[in-house]
Coordinates of C-alpha atoms and ligand atoms in Angstrom, one line a residue:
M1 CA 0.1 0.1 0.0
H2 CA 2.8 2.5 1.1
T3 CA 4.7 1.6 -2.2
I4 CA 1.6 2.3 -4.4
L5 CA 0.8 5.6 -2.6
W6 CA 4.4 6.8 -3.3
Q7 CA 3.9 5.7 -6.9
N8 CA 0.7 7.7 -7.3
L9 CA 2.5 10.7 -5.8
E10 CA 5.6 10.3 -8.1
R11 CA 3.5 10.0 -11.1
A12 CA 1.5 13.2 -10.3
V13 CA 4.7 15.0 -9.6
Q14 CA 6.4 14.0 -12.6
Q15 CA 3.4 15.2 -15.0
T16 CA 3.8 18.7 -13.1
Q17 CA 6.0 21.6 -14.1
L18 CA 6.8 24.8 -12.2
S19 CA 4.7 27.6 -13.8
K20 CA 5.2 31.4 -13.9
D21 CA 1.3 31.7 -13.7
T22 CA 0.9 30.1 -10.4
L23 CA 0.1 32.1 -7.4
R24 CA -0.3 30.1 -4.4
L25 CA -0.2 31.9 -1.0
I26 CA -1.1 30.5 2.5
P27 CA -1.4 32.9 5.4
A28 CA -0.8 31.5 8.9
A29 CA -0.3 33.1 12.2
G30 CA 0.3 36.5 10.6
I31 CA 3.1 35.3 8.2
T32 CA 2.5 34.3 4.7
L33 CA 3.9 31.4 3.0
D34 CA 4.3 31.7 -0.7
V35 CA 4.4 28.2 -2.3
S36 CA 3.8 29.4 -6.0
A37 CA 7.3 28.1 -6.8
Q38 CA 6.6 24.4 -5.8
R39 CA 5.2 21.5 -7.9
W40 CA 1.6 21.5 -7.4
S41 CA -1.5 20.1 -8.9
E42 CA -5.0 18.5 -8.0
D43 CA -3.5 15.0 -8.5
I44 CA -0.6 15.9 -6.1
A45 CA -2.8 17.0 -3.6
V46 CA -5.1 13.6 -3.8
A47 CA -2.0 11.6 -3.5
A48 CA -0.4 13.4 -0.9
Q49 CA -3.5 13.5 1.3
A50 CA -3.8 9.7 0.9
L51 CA -0.1 9.2 2.0
L52 CA -0.8 11.4 5.0
E53 CA -3.9 9.5 5.9
H54 CA -2.3 6.2 5.5
H55 CA 0.4 7.0 8.0
Q56 CA -2.4 8.3 10.3
F57 CA -1.4 12.0 10.3
T58 CA -4.4 13.2 12.2
E59 CA -4.0 10.8 14.9
R60 CA -0.1 11.6 15.2
R61 CA -0.7 15.3 15.1
N62 CA -3.4 14.8 18.0
A63 CA -0.8 12.8 20.0
L64 CA 1.9 15.4 19.3
L65 CA -0.5 18.3 20.5
N66 CA -2.0 16.6 23.5
G67 CA 1.1 15.2 25.0
G68 CA 0.7 11.6 23.7
I69 CA 3.8 9.3 23.2
A70 CA 5.0 11.0 19.9
N71 CA 8.6 9.8 20.6
P72 CA 8.1 5.9 20.7
T73 CA 11.7 4.9 20.8
E74 CA 12.0 6.9 24.0
G75 CA 8.7 6.1 25.3
R76 CA 7.6 9.7 25.7
A77 CA 5.8 12.8 24.5
A78 CA 7.4 15.4 22.6
W79 CA 4.9 18.4 24.1
H80 CA 6.8 21.6 23.3
T81 CA 3.5 23.1 22.3
A82 CA 2.5 22.9 25.9
L83 CA 5.2 25.3 26.9
R84 CA 3.9 28.1 24.9
A85 CA 0.2 27.5 25.3
A86 CA -1.7 30.6 26.5
A87 CA -3.2 28.8 29.3
P88 CA -0.5 26.1 29.9
V89 CA -0.9 23.2 32.5
R90 CA -0.1 24.0 36.1
E91 CA 3.5 23.0 36.3
V92 CA 4.5 24.8 33.1
A93 CA 2.5 27.9 34.4
D94 CA 4.6 27.8 37.7
E95 CA 8.0 27.5 36.1
R96 CA 7.1 30.2 33.5
R97 CA 6.0 32.5 36.5
R98 CA 9.4 31.5 38.4
V99 CA 11.4 32.6 35.5
T100 CA 9.4 35.9 35.1
D101 CA 10.0 36.7 38.7
F102 CA 13.5 35.9 38.8
V103 CA 14.3 38.2 35.8
R104 CA 11.9 41.0 37.0
L105 CA 13.6 41.0 40.4
A106 CA 17.1 41.2 38.7
D107 CA 15.9 44.0 36.4
A108 CA 14.6 45.9 39.3
E109 CA 17.9 45.5 41.2
R110 CA 19.6 46.5 38.0
R111 CA 21.6 43.2 38.7
W112 CA 23.7 41.0 36.5
R113 CA 25.3 43.2 34.0
N114 CA 26.9 40.3 32.6
V115 CA 25.3 37.0 31.6
I116 CA 27.3 34.0 30.4
H117 CA 25.1 31.3 28.9
I118 CA 26.6 28.0 28.8
G119 CA 24.7 25.0 26.8
I120 CA 24.9 23.3 23.5
G121 CA 22.6 22.3 20.7
G122 CA 19.0 22.9 21.8
S123 CA 20.1 24.4 24.9
D124 CA 22.2 27.2 23.0
W125 CA 20.8 27.8 19.4
G126 CA 17.3 29.1 20.1
V127 CA 18.6 31.4 22.8
R128 CA 21.5 32.9 20.5
L129 CA 18.8 33.1 17.8
A130 CA 16.1 35.2 19.8
V131 CA 18.9 37.4 21.5
G132 CA 20.6 38.1 18.2
A133 CA 17.2 38.8 16.5
F134 CA 16.0 41.4 19.1
G135 CA 19.2 42.4 20.8
Y136 CA 21.2 43.0 17.4
A137 CA 21.4 46.8 18.5
G138 CA 22.9 46.2 21.7
T139 CA 21.5 45.1 25.0
W140 CA 21.8 46.5 28.6
R141 CA 23.4 43.2 29.9
N142 CA 26.5 41.8 28.0
V143 CA 25.5 38.5 27.1
R144 CA 28.0 36.0 26.1
F145 CA 27.7 32.4 25.2
A146 CA 29.7 29.2 25.5
A147 CA 28.8 25.9 23.9
N148 CA 31.8 24.4 22.3
I149 CA 34.3 22.1 24.4
D150 CA 37.1 23.8 22.8
G151 CA 38.4 25.9 25.8
H152 CA 38.7 29.1 23.6
A153 CA 35.1 29.3 23.6
M154 CA 34.8 29.5 27.4
A155 CA 37.9 31.7 27.6
G156 CA 36.3 34.3 25.1
A157 CA 33.0 34.1 27.0
M158 CA 34.6 35.2 30.3
A159 CA 37.2 37.6 28.8
G160 CA 36.9 41.1 30.2
L161 CA 33.9 40.5 32.3
D162 CA 33.5 41.5 36.2
P163 CA 32.9 38.2 38.0
H164 CA 31.1 39.8 40.6
D165 CA 28.3 41.0 38.4
T166 CA 28.1 38.1 36.3
L167 CA 25.4 35.3 36.2
V168 CA 26.2 32.0 34.6
V169 CA 23.2 30.2 33.4
I170 CA 23.9 26.5 32.6
A171 CA 21.3 25.1 30.4
S172 CA 21.3 21.3 30.0
K173 CA 18.3 19.2 29.9
S174 CA 20.2 16.1 30.9
F175 CA 22.8 17.8 33.2
T176 CA 25.3 15.3 31.6
T177 CA 26.6 16.9 28.7
S178 CA 30.3 17.0 28.8
E179 CA 30.7 20.1 27.1
T180 CA 28.3 22.1 29.2
L181 CA 29.7 20.4 32.6
Q182 CA 33.2 21.3 31.8
N183 CA 32.5 24.8 30.8
A184 CA 30.3 25.1 33.9
Q185 CA 33.3 24.2 36.0
R186 CA 35.6 26.7 34.3
A187 CA 33.0 29.2 35.5
I188 CA 33.1 28.2 38.9
E189 CA 36.9 28.4 39.2
W190 CA 36.6 31.8 37.6
L191 CA 34.1 33.0 40.1
K192 CA 36.1 31.4 43.0
G193 CA 39.3 32.8 41.6
V194 CA 38.3 36.5 42.6
G195 CA 37.2 35.3 46.1
I196 CA 33.6 34.9 45.6
A197 CA 32.8 32.6 48.6
D198 CA 29.6 31.1 47.3
P199 CA 30.1 30.9 43.6
Y200 CA 26.7 29.0 43.2
Q201 CA 25.0 32.3 43.9
H202 CA 26.0 33.4 40.4
I203 CA 24.8 30.1 39.1
V204 CA 21.3 29.6 37.5
A205 CA 20.6 25.7 36.3
I206 CA 17.9 25.0 33.9
T207 CA 17.6 21.2 33.5
A208 CA 15.2 18.3 33.7
K209 CA 17.3 16.6 36.1
P210 CA 17.0 19.1 39.1
D211 CA 18.4 16.3 41.6
V212 CA 21.4 16.1 39.5
A213 CA 21.9 19.9 39.2
L214 CA 21.5 20.0 43.1
A215 CA 24.0 17.4 43.6
W216 CA 26.3 19.3 41.5
G217 CA 26.0 22.3 43.8
A218 CA 23.3 24.6 42.3
H219 CA 20.9 26.3 45.0
P220 CA 17.4 24.9 44.8
N221 CA 16.0 28.2 44.2
R222 CA 18.3 28.8 41.4
I223 CA 17.1 25.5 39.6
F224 CA 14.6 26.1 36.9
K225 CA 12.9 23.1 35.3
L226 CA 11.9 21.6 32.1
W227 CA 10.7 18.2 31.6
D228 CA 11.4 14.9 30.0
W229 CA 8.8 15.3 27.5
V230 CA 10.6 18.4 26.1
G231 CA 12.8 17.4 23.3
G232 CA 16.2 19.1 23.6
R233 CA 16.0 20.9 20.0
F234 CA 12.6 22.3 21.5
S235 CA 14.1 23.8 24.8
L236 CA 13.9 27.4 23.5
W237 CA 10.2 27.4 24.7
S238 CA 11.2 26.1 28.1
S239 CA 12.7 27.9 31.1
V240 CA 16.0 28.2 28.7
G241 CA 14.3 31.1 27.7
L242 CA 15.5 32.8 30.9
T243 CA 18.5 34.1 29.2
I244 CA 16.4 35.6 26.3
A245 CA 14.4 37.4 29.0
L246 CA 17.4 38.8 30.8
A247 CA 18.7 40.2 27.4
V248 CA 15.9 41.3 25.6
G249 CA 12.8 41.3 28.1
V250 CA 10.1 38.9 29.5
E251 CA 7.7 40.4 26.8
T252 CA 10.0 39.0 24.0
V253 CA 9.6 35.6 25.6
A254 CA 5.8 36.1 26.0
G255 CA 5.7 37.3 22.2
L256 CA 7.5 34.2 21.1
H257 CA 5.1 32.1 22.7
A258 CA 2.3 33.8 21.5
G259 CA 3.4 33.5 17.9
A260 CA 4.2 29.9 18.3
A261 CA 1.1 29.2 19.8
A262 CA -1.1 30.9 16.9
M263 CA 0.9 28.4 14.6
D264 CA 0.2 25.6 16.6
H265 CA -3.4 26.5 16.4
H266 CA -3.3 27.0 12.7
F267 CA -1.5 23.6 12.2
A268 CA -4.1 21.9 14.6
H269 CA -7.1 23.3 12.7
A270 CA -6.4 24.6 9.0
P271 CA -7.5 22.2 6.3
F272 CA -4.7 20.4 4.3
A273 CA -4.9 22.6 1.4
S274 CA -4.5 25.9 3.3
N275 CA -2.2 24.5 6.2
A276 CA 1.0 26.1 6.0
P277 CA 3.2 23.5 7.7
V278 CA 1.6 20.7 5.9
Q279 CA 1.9 22.4 2.4
M280 CA 5.5 23.1 3.2
A281 CA 6.1 19.8 4.3
L282 CA 4.5 18.4 1.2
A283 CA 6.8 20.4 -1.2
G284 CA 9.9 19.5 0.8
V285 CA 9.0 15.6 0.6
I286 CA 8.4 16.0 -3.1
N287 CA 11.8 18.0 -3.5
R288 CA 13.8 15.4 -1.6
S289 CA 12.2 11.9 -2.3
I290 CA 10.8 12.3 -5.6
L291 CA 12.8 15.2 -7.4
G292 CA 16.0 13.9 -5.7
Y293 CA 17.4 17.3 -4.1
G294 CA 19.8 16.3 -1.4
S295 CA 19.7 19.6 0.5
L296 CA 17.9 22.7 1.4
N297 CA 19.2 26.0 1.4
I298 CA 17.7 28.6 3.9
A299 CA 18.0 32.1 2.9
P300 CA 16.9 34.6 5.5
Y301 CA 16.9 38.3 4.1
D302 CA 17.4 39.7 7.7
F303 CA 20.6 40.3 9.2
R304 CA 19.3 39.8 12.4
L305 CA 18.4 36.2 11.7
G306 CA 22.0 35.1 11.6
Y307 CA 21.4 32.0 13.9
L308 CA 18.3 31.0 12.1
V309 CA 20.5 28.5 9.8
P310 CA 22.2 26.6 12.8
Y311 CA 18.8 26.7 14.8
L312 CA 17.0 25.1 11.6
Q313 CA 20.0 23.0 10.9
Q314 CA 19.5 21.2 14.4
L315 CA 15.7 21.0 14.2
E316 CA 15.6 19.6 10.5
M317 CA 18.6 17.4 10.5
E318 CA 18.7 15.9 14.1
S319 CA 14.9 15.2 13.5
L320 CA 14.8 13.9 9.9
G321 CA 18.4 12.4 9.6
K322 CA 16.8 8.9 9.9
S323 CA 16.8 6.0 7.7
V324 CA 14.8 3.4 9.5
D325 CA 10.9 3.6 10.0
L326 CA 8.8 3.4 13.0
N327 CA 8.6 -0.6 12.7
G328 CA 12.4 -0.5 12.4
N329 CA 12.4 -1.4 8.6
P330 CA 14.8 0.6 6.1
V331 CA 12.9 3.6 4.7
A332 CA 12.8 3.0 0.9
M333 CA 13.1 6.6 -0.1
A334 CA 15.5 9.5 0.4
T335 CA 14.5 11.3 3.8
G336 CA 15.6 14.6 5.3
P337 CA 17.8 16.8 3.2
A338 CA 21.0 18.5 4.3
V339 CA 20.2 21.9 5.7
W340 CA 22.5 24.9 4.9
G341 CA 22.5 28.6 4.2
M342 CA 23.5 32.2 5.3
P343 CA 21.5 35.5 5.6
G344 CA 21.1 37.1 2.2
T345 CA 22.8 39.2 0.7
D346 CA 25.9 37.8 2.1
A347 CA 24.9 34.6 0.9
Q348 CA 24.7 35.9 -2.7
H349 CA 28.4 36.7 -2.6
T350 CA 29.2 33.2 -1.0
F351 CA 27.5 30.4 -2.7
F352 CA 24.5 31.5 -4.8
Q353 CA 26.7 30.8 -7.9
W354 CA 26.4 27.1 -7.1
L355 CA 22.5 27.6 -6.5
H356 CA 22.0 29.3 -9.9
Q357 CA 24.1 27.3 -12.4
G358 CA 25.6 24.3 -10.4
S359 CA 24.8 20.9 -11.6
D360 CA 22.8 20.0 -8.7
G361 CA 21.1 22.8 -7.4
A362 CA 18.9 22.8 -4.2
P363 CA 15.4 24.2 -3.2
A364 CA 15.5 27.4 -1.2
D365 CA 13.5 28.8 1.5
F366 CA 13.5 32.8 1.3
I367 CA 12.4 34.7 4.6
V368 CA 12.0 38.3 4.6
C369 CA 10.4 41.0 6.4
Q370 CA 8.1 43.3 4.6
H371 CA 9.1 46.4 6.9
A372 CA 12.4 46.9 8.6
D373 CA 13.2 48.5 11.9
H374 CA 15.8 50.9 10.9
V375 CA 15.5 54.4 9.2
W376 CA 17.1 53.8 5.8
P377 CA 14.3 52.9 3.3
E378 CA 16.7 52.2 0.4
H379 CA 18.5 49.5 2.2
H380 CA 15.2 47.7 2.8
T381 CA 14.0 48.3 -0.9
R382 CA 17.4 46.8 -2.1
L383 CA 17.4 43.8 0.2
L384 CA 13.7 43.1 -1.0
A385 CA 14.8 43.4 -4.6
N386 CA 17.8 41.2 -4.1
C387 CA 15.6 38.4 -2.3
L388 CA 13.0 38.6 -5.1
A389 CA 15.7 38.5 -7.9
Q390 CA 17.5 35.4 -6.5
R391 CA 14.0 33.6 -6.4
E392 CA 13.0 34.8 -9.9
A393 CA 16.4 33.7 -11.2
L394 CA 15.9 30.2 -10.0
L395 CA 12.4 29.9 -11.0
N396 CA 12.4 31.5 -14.4
G397 CA 16.2 31.0 -15.4
K398 CA 17.5 32.3 -18.5
T399 CA 17.4 30.7 -22.2
L400 CA 20.3 30.8 -24.5
E401 CA 18.3 33.2 -26.7
Q402 CA 17.7 35.5 -23.9
A403 CA 21.6 35.6 -23.0
F404 CA 22.4 36.0 -26.7
E405 CA 20.2 39.1 -27.1
E406 CA 21.7 40.5 -23.7
G407 CA 25.1 40.2 -25.3
L408 CA 24.0 41.9 -28.4
A409 CA 22.6 44.7 -26.4
R410 CA 25.8 45.1 -24.6
G411 CA 27.7 45.7 -27.9
L412 CA 29.2 42.4 -28.3
T413 CA 29.8 40.8 -31.6
A414 CA 27.4 38.0 -32.5
E415 CA 30.2 35.6 -32.4
H416 CA 31.0 36.7 -29.0
A417 CA 27.8 37.0 -27.8
Q418 CA 26.9 33.4 -29.1
S419 CA 29.9 31.8 -27.1
L420 CA 29.2 33.8 -24.0
A421 CA 25.6 33.3 -24.0
K422 CA 26.3 29.3 -23.2
H423 CA 28.1 30.5 -19.9
C424 CA 25.2 32.8 -19.0
T425 CA 22.2 30.8 -19.3
H426 CA 20.3 29.7 -16.1
P427 CA 18.3 26.3 -16.2
G428 CA 15.4 27.7 -14.0
G429 CA 12.5 25.4 -12.8
R430 CA 14.2 25.4 -9.3
P431 CA 11.8 25.2 -6.6
S432 CA 11.5 27.7 -3.7
N433 CA 9.4 28.9 -0.7
L434 CA 9.0 32.5 0.0
I435 CA 8.0 33.2 3.7
V436 CA 7.1 36.8 4.1
L437 CA 6.9 38.5 8.0
P438 CA 5.1 41.8 8.1
Q439 CA 7.9 42.7 10.7
L440 CA 10.4 40.8 12.8
S441 CA 8.7 40.8 16.1
P442 CA 8.8 38.1 18.7
Y443 CA 5.2 37.1 17.7
T444 CA 6.4 36.7 14.0
L445 CA 9.5 34.7 14.9
G446 CA 7.6 32.3 17.3
A447 CA 5.3 31.7 14.4
L448 CA 8.1 31.0 12.0
L449 CA 10.0 28.5 14.1
A450 CA 6.7 26.8 14.8
L451 CA 6.0 26.6 11.1
Y452 CA 9.3 24.9 10.7
E453 CA 8.8 22.4 13.7
H454 CA 5.2 21.2 12.2
K455 CA 6.7 21.2 8.6
V456 CA 9.6 18.7 10.1
F457 CA 6.8 16.6 11.9
T458 CA 4.7 16.3 8.8
Q459 CA 7.4 15.2 6.8
A460 CA 8.6 12.6 9.1
V461 CA 4.8 11.3 9.1
C462 CA 5.3 11.0 5.2
W463 CA 8.5 9.1 5.7
N464 CA 7.1 7.2 8.7
I465 CA 10.1 8.0 10.9
N466 CA 10.6 9.4 14.4
P467 CA 11.5 12.9 14.4
F468 CA 12.1 13.1 18.1
D469 CA 14.9 10.9 18.8
Q470 CA 18.6 11.3 17.8
W471 CA 20.6 8.0 18.6
G472 CA 23.2 8.9 16.2
V473 CA 24.3 11.8 18.3
E474 CA 24.2 9.6 21.4
Y475 CA 26.6 7.1 19.7
G476 CA 29.0 9.7 19.0
K477 CA 28.9 11.1 22.8
T478 CA 29.7 7.4 23.8
L479 CA 32.6 6.9 21.5
A480 CA 34.0 10.4 22.5
S481 CA 33.7 9.3 26.1
N482 CA 35.7 6.1 25.5
I483 CA 38.4 7.9 23.6
F484 CA 38.6 10.6 26.4
T485 CA 39.3 7.9 28.7
S486 CA 42.1 6.4 26.6
L487 CA 43.6 9.9 25.8
S488 CA 43.8 11.0 29.4
G489 CA 44.7 7.6 31.3
D490 CA 47.7 5.7 31.2
N491 CA 46.4 2.9 29.0
I492 CA 44.7 2.9 25.6
T493 CA 41.7 1.0 26.5
N494 CA 40.1 0.7 23.1
K495 CA 41.7 0.1 19.7
P496 CA 38.7 0.2 17.4
D497 CA 40.7 0.5 13.9
N498 CA 44.2 1.2 12.9
S499 CA 44.1 4.6 12.3
T500 CA 42.4 5.7 15.6
T501 CA 44.6 3.5 17.5
Y502 CA 47.4 5.3 16.0
W503 CA 46.2 8.8 16.7
L504 CA 45.3 7.7 20.2
S505 CA 49.1 6.8 20.7
Q506 CA 50.2 10.1 18.9
L507 CA 48.0 12.5 20.8
K508 CA 48.6 11.2 24.1
K509 CA 52.4 12.3 23.6
Ligands
LIG601 O1 23.0 17.2 20.3 C1 22.2 16.2 20.9 C2 21.5 16.7 22.0 O2 21.0 15.7 23.1 C3 20.5 17.6 21.7 O3 19.3 17.1 21.3 C4 20.4 18.6 22.8 O4 19.8 19.9 22.4 C5 21.9 18.8 23.1 O5 22.5 17.6 22.9 C6 22.3 19.4 24.6 O6 21.7 18.5 25.5 P1 21.5 18.9 26.8 O7 20.5 20.0 26.9 O8 20.8 17.6 27.8 O9 22.9 19.3 27.6

């Protein structure tokens, strides 16, 4: 059945081309998704809906949104939507209030001029993204980040700060991540080093393992909770937002929650044809599994969204980097694409040549705000122009004749124009999404992130994979820990292969 459904979808897609005449706009939670530059037809709609229904999309969406077991390999919910609900369950509301009270008191006391946020992956990217997006013009508090185990990261984060007025936020769902615990230890030493008698007064721990944080030394009133049912890459919505609130205000966090909750509502209720995450997901599945595009380019045309790409890389690739289905069988088609990108217009001067004329190409998501928050209209008009132009080139391309005529118009000889034209043609027909935010606000950013979350979930349903585990990452962590034991101890306890064994002995010297 599964195979027939895919064959139907494939047939429908093969019979469809991108068309200049299409205009397909889907408004959702205050933002607009333009999927005009994606393959679509009535036949595709029917085949895609049949595929989703076969994999019990509605039931799985209900489980996701209601705290059911959405993550079967770890036997737990993935209930991040509960964290941003307008009227959350009691334990969430209580913790939200504790975070707000902590930040409001710190603000009232004008305390903690410096904040060092220590955390990695989901305990880091979302915070960096929000602080960068809304603190791009500076913040009252100096906010530094340390994620990497590379000691330079922590050295840089502490450099020049006065430890006496520094709060160190340690965000780790598991409170076992070695990068985070090592960096936290350096912070404790740094605080002690200037004579602070109780360095833990300067520490906030955010974790789903409060007992572990307590045993580590954190003070109980400085431990903020998240729960086992919050996937690491969805931590942004939890108490991990404390650093965002310290940097750019508790109202920013509330706005992020409100926008995401509005997208949750849209995802739960909009019909398939006008459901933005569903339509975006289907376009992505078609591009990956049927048209064979191996990657997805993210092109935010907004300087403030510098961390959106790594944020989405974790969300998409940790969630969809799977090749075994829910029953443990190999998935028959290509699953999640590699995700990459950079804000435009920098991206245009870095890798857009490859997108325009490279042999593979990639679908692209263009993200732009209609209105800017600076006072130079020409900058924004040029930014918008660049964004639309790249999309137009990818969609419409340029024929040999057009390139030839352009050469002639530039005064080239016919012979020169003819030979150059071959280098100046663009294939076109390359798919893209355009996502337009009226303005970059906490609300619209919240909606944007939730749009991607639900898109990823819907794609996982199509591929019948679990988007909420990450066994590959866990394996890498275990091996690193074994290798660390060999590198730092007297003996090499593991000899997995000749090359690793050679380097273990070399690097021990
Ligand atoms: O990268 C794997 C991962 O488990 C992520 O899912 C998570 O965001 C990150 O490690 C950090 O984990 P923790 O918050 O437990 O320190």
